PDB file of C-alpha atoms in Angstrom:
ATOM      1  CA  UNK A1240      -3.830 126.774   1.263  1.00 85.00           C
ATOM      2  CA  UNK A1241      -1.094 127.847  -1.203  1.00 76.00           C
ATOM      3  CA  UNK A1242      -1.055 124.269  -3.162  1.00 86.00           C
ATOM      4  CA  UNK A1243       0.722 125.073  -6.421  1.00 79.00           C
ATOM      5  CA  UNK A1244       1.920 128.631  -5.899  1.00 77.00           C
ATOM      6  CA  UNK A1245       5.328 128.556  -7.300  1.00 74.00           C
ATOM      7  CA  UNK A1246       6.503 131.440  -7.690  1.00 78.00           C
ATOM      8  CA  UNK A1247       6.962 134.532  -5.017  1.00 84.00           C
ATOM      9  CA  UNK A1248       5.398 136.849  -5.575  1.00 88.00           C
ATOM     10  CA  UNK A1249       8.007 139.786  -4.418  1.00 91.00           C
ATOM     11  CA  UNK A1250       5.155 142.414  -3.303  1.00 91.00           C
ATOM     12  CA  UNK A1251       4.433 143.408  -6.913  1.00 93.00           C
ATOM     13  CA  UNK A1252       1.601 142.858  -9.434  1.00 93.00           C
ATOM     14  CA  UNK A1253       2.197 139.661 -12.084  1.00 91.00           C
ATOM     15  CA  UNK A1254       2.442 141.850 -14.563  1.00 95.00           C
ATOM     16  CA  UNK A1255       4.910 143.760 -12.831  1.00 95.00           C
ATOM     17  CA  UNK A1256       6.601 140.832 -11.534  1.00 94.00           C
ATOM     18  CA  UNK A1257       6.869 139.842 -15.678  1.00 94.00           C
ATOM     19  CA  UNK A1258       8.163 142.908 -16.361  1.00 96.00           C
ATOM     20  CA  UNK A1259      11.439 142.876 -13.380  1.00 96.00           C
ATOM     21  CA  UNK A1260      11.990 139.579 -14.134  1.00 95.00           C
ATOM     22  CA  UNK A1261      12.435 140.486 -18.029  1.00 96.00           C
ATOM     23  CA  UNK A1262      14.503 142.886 -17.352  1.00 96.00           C
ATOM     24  CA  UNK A1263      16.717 141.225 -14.671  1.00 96.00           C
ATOM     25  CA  UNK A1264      17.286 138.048 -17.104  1.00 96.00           C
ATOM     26  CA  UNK A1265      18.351 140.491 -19.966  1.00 96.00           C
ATOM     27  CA  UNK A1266      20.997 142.508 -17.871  1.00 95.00           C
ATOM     28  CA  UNK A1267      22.097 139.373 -16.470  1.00 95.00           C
ATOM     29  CA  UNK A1268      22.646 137.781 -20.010  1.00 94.00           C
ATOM     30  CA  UNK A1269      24.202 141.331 -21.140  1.00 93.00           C
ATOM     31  CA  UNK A1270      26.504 141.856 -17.970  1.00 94.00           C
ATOM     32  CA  UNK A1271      26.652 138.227 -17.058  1.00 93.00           C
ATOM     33  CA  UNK A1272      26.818 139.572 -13.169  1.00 94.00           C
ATOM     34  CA  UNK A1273      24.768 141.921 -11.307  1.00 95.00           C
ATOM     35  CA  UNK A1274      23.600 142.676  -7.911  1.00 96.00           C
ATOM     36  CA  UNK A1275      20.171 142.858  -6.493  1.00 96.00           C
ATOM     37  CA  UNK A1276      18.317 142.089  -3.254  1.00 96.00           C
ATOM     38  CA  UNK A1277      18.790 137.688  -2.299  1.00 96.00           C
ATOM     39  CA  UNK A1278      14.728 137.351  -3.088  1.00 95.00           C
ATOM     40  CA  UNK A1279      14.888 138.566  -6.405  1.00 96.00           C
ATOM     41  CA  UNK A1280      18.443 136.859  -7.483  1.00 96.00           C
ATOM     42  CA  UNK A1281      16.356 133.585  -5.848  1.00 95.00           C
ATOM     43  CA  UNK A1282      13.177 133.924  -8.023  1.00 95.00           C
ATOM     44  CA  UNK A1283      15.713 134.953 -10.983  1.00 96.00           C
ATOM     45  CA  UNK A1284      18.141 131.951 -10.700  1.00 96.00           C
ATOM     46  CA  UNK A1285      15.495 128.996 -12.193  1.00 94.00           C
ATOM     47  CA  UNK A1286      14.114 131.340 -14.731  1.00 94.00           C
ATOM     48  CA  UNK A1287      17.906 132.242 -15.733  1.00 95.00           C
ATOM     49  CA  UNK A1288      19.256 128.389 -15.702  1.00 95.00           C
ATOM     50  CA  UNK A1289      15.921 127.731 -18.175  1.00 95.00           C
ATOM     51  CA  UNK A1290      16.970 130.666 -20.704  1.00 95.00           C
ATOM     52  CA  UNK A1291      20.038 128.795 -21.161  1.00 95.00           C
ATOM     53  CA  UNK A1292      18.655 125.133 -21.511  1.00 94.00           C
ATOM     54  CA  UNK A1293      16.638 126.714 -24.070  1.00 94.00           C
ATOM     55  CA  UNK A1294      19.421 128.526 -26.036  1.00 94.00           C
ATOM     56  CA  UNK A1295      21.443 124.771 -25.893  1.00 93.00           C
ATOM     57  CA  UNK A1296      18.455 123.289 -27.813  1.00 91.00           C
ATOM     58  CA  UNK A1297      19.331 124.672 -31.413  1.00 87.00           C
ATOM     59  CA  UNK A1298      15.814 125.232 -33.476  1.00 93.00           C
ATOM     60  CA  UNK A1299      13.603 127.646 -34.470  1.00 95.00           C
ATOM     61  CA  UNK A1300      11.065 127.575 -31.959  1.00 96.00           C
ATOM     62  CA  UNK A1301      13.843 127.942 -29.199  1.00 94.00           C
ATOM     63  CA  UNK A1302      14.708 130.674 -30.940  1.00 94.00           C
ATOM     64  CA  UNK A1303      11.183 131.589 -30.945  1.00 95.00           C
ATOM     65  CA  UNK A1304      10.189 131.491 -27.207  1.00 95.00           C
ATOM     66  CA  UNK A1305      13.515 132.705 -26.294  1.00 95.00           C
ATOM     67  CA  UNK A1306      13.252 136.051 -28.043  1.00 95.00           C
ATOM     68  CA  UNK A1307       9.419 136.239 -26.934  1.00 95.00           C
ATOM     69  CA  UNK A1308      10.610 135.418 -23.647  1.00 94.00           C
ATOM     70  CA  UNK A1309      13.420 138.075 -23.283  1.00 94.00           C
ATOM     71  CA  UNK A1310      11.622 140.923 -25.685  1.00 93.00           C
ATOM     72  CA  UNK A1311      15.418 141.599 -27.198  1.00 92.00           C
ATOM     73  CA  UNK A1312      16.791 139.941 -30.067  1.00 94.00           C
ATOM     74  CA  UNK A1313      20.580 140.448 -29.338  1.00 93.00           C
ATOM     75  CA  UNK A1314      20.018 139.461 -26.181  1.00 94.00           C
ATOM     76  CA  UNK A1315      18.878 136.117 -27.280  1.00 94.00           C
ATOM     77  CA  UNK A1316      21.315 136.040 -29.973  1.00 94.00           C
ATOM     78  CA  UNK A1317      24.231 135.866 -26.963  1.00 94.00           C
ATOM     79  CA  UNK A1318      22.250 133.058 -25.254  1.00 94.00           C
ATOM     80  CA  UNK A1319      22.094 131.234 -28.477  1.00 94.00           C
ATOM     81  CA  UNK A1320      25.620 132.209 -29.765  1.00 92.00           C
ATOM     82  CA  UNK A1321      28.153 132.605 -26.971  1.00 92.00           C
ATOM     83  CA  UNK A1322      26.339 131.129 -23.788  1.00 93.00           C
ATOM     84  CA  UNK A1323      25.179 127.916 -25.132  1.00 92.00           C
ATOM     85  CA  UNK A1324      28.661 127.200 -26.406  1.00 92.00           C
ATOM     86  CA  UNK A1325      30.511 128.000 -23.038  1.00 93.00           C
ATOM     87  CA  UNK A1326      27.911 125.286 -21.337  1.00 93.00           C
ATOM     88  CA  UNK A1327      27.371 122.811 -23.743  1.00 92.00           C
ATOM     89  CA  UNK A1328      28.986 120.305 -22.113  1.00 92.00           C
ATOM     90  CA  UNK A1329      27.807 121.413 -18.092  1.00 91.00           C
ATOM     91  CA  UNK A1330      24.145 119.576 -17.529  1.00 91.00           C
ATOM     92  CA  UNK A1331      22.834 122.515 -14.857  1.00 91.00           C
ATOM     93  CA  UNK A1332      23.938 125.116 -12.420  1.00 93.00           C
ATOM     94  CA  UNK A1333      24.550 127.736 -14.878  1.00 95.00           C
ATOM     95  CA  UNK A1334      23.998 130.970 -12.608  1.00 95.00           C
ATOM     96  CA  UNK A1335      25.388 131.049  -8.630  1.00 96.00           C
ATOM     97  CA  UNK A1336      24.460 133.298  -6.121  1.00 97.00           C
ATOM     98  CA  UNK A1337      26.780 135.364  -3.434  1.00 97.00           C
ATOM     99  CA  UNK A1338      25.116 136.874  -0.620  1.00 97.00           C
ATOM    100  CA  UNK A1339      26.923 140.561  -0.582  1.00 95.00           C
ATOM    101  CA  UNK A1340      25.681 142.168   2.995  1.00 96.00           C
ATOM    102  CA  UNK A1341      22.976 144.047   3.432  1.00 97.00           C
ATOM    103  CA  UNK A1342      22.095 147.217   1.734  1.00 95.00           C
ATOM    104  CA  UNK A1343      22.528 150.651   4.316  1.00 95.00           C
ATOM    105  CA  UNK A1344      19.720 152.234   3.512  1.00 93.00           C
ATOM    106  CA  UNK A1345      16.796 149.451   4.293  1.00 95.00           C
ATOM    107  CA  UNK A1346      18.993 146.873   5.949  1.00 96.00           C
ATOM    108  CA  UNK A1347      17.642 144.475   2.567  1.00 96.00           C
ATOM    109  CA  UNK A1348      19.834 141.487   2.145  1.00 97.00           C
ATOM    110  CA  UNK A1349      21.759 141.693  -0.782  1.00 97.00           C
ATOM    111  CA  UNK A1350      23.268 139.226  -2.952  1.00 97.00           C
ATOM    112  CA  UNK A1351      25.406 138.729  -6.237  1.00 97.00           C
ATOM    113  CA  UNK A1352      23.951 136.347  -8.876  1.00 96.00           C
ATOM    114  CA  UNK A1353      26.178 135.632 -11.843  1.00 95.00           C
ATOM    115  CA  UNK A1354      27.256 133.202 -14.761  1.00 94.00           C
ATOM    116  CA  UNK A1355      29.168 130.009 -13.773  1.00 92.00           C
ATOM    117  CA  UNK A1356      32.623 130.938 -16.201  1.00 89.00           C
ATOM    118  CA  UNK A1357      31.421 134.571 -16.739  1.00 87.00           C
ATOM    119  CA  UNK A1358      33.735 136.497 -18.918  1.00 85.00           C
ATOM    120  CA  UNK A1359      34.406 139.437 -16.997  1.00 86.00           C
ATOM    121  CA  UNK A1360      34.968 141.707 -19.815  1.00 84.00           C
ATOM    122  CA  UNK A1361      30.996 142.171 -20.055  1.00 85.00           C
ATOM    123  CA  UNK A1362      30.545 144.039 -17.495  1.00 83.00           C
ATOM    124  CA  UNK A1363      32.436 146.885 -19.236  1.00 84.00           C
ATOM    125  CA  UNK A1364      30.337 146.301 -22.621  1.00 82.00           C
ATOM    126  CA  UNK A1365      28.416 149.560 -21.647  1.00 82.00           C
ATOM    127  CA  UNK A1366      31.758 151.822 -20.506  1.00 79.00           C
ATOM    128  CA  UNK A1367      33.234 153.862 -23.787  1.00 79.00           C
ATOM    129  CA  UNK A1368      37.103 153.669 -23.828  1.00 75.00           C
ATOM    130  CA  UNK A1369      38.713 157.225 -23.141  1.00 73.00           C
ATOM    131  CA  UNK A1370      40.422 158.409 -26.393  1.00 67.00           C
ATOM    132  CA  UNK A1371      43.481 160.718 -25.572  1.00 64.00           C
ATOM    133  CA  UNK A1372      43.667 162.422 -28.610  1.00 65.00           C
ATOM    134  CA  UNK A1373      39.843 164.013 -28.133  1.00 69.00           C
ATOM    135  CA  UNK A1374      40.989 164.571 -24.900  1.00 66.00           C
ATOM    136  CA  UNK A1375      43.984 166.758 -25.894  1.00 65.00           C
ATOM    137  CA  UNK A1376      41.804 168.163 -28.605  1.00 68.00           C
ATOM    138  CA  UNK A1377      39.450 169.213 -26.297  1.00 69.00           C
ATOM    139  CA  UNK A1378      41.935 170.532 -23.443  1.00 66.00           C
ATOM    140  CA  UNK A1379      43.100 172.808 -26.174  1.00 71.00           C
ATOM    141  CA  UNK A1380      39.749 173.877 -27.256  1.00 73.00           C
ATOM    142  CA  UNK A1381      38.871 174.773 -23.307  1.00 69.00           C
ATOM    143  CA  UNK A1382      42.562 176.933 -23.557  1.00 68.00           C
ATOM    144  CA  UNK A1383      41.794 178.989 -26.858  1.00 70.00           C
ATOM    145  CA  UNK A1384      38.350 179.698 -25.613  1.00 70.00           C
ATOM    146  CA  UNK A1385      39.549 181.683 -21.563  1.00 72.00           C
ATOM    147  CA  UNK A1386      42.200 182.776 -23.444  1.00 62.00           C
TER     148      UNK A1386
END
């Protein structure tokens, strides 16, 4: 009988399944959207809506299990900082999933699991912004050296 077996176990080792779900929660706190197969967006969503009840709870050992929880101290510092203050006032529901098709290769149902009132700026925290005068700098550089 599986009495008291919570969690799924997604066809990996614990310490495995530790380690996805780590880093799932920390590039949904730093993108605040991202897109992965409906099973693992399903065992993320509790873990993700806890991370943020946490953060809401100001004190040190918060703070604490938060950063032991997520292994990455700015990531923790936006839960604290900017995602506890966008949902201070919302009692649950802070993540949503989409269902987005199925993926062509394996025919795996995908899905989209985000923030509720994601600023859509972070998914571009990553992307460097093009500077056009290196690029002219360089266009000339590429011109002196064939000619």
């Amino acid at each position: 009988m599986r009495h008291g077996m919570a969690n799924k176990k997604l066809n990996r080792t614990s310490e495995h399944r530790k380690a996805l779900l780590k880093n799932m929660l920390n590039s949904l706190i730093k993108y605040e959207q991202i897109k992965t197969t409906l099973p693992k967006a399903k065992f993320l969503k509790p873990q993700a809506d806890k991370i943020i009840t946490l953060g809401k709870k100001d004190s040190l050992h918060n703070t604490k299990i938060l950063i032991s929880q997520l292994q990455d101290i700015k990531s923790a510092n936006k839960v604290k900082k900017t995602l506890s203050k966008r949902y201070e006032k919302r009692a649950g529901g802070y993540t949503r999933i989409i269902k987005a098709g199925f993926r062509y290769g394996d025919n795996a149902p995908m899905a989209i699991i985000e923030f509720v009132d994601r600023d859509i700026q972070a998914k571009k925290v990553d992307k460097k912004k093009k500077d056009p005068a290196k690029e002219v700098g360089k266009k000339e550089e590429k011109k002196a050296a064939t000619a």
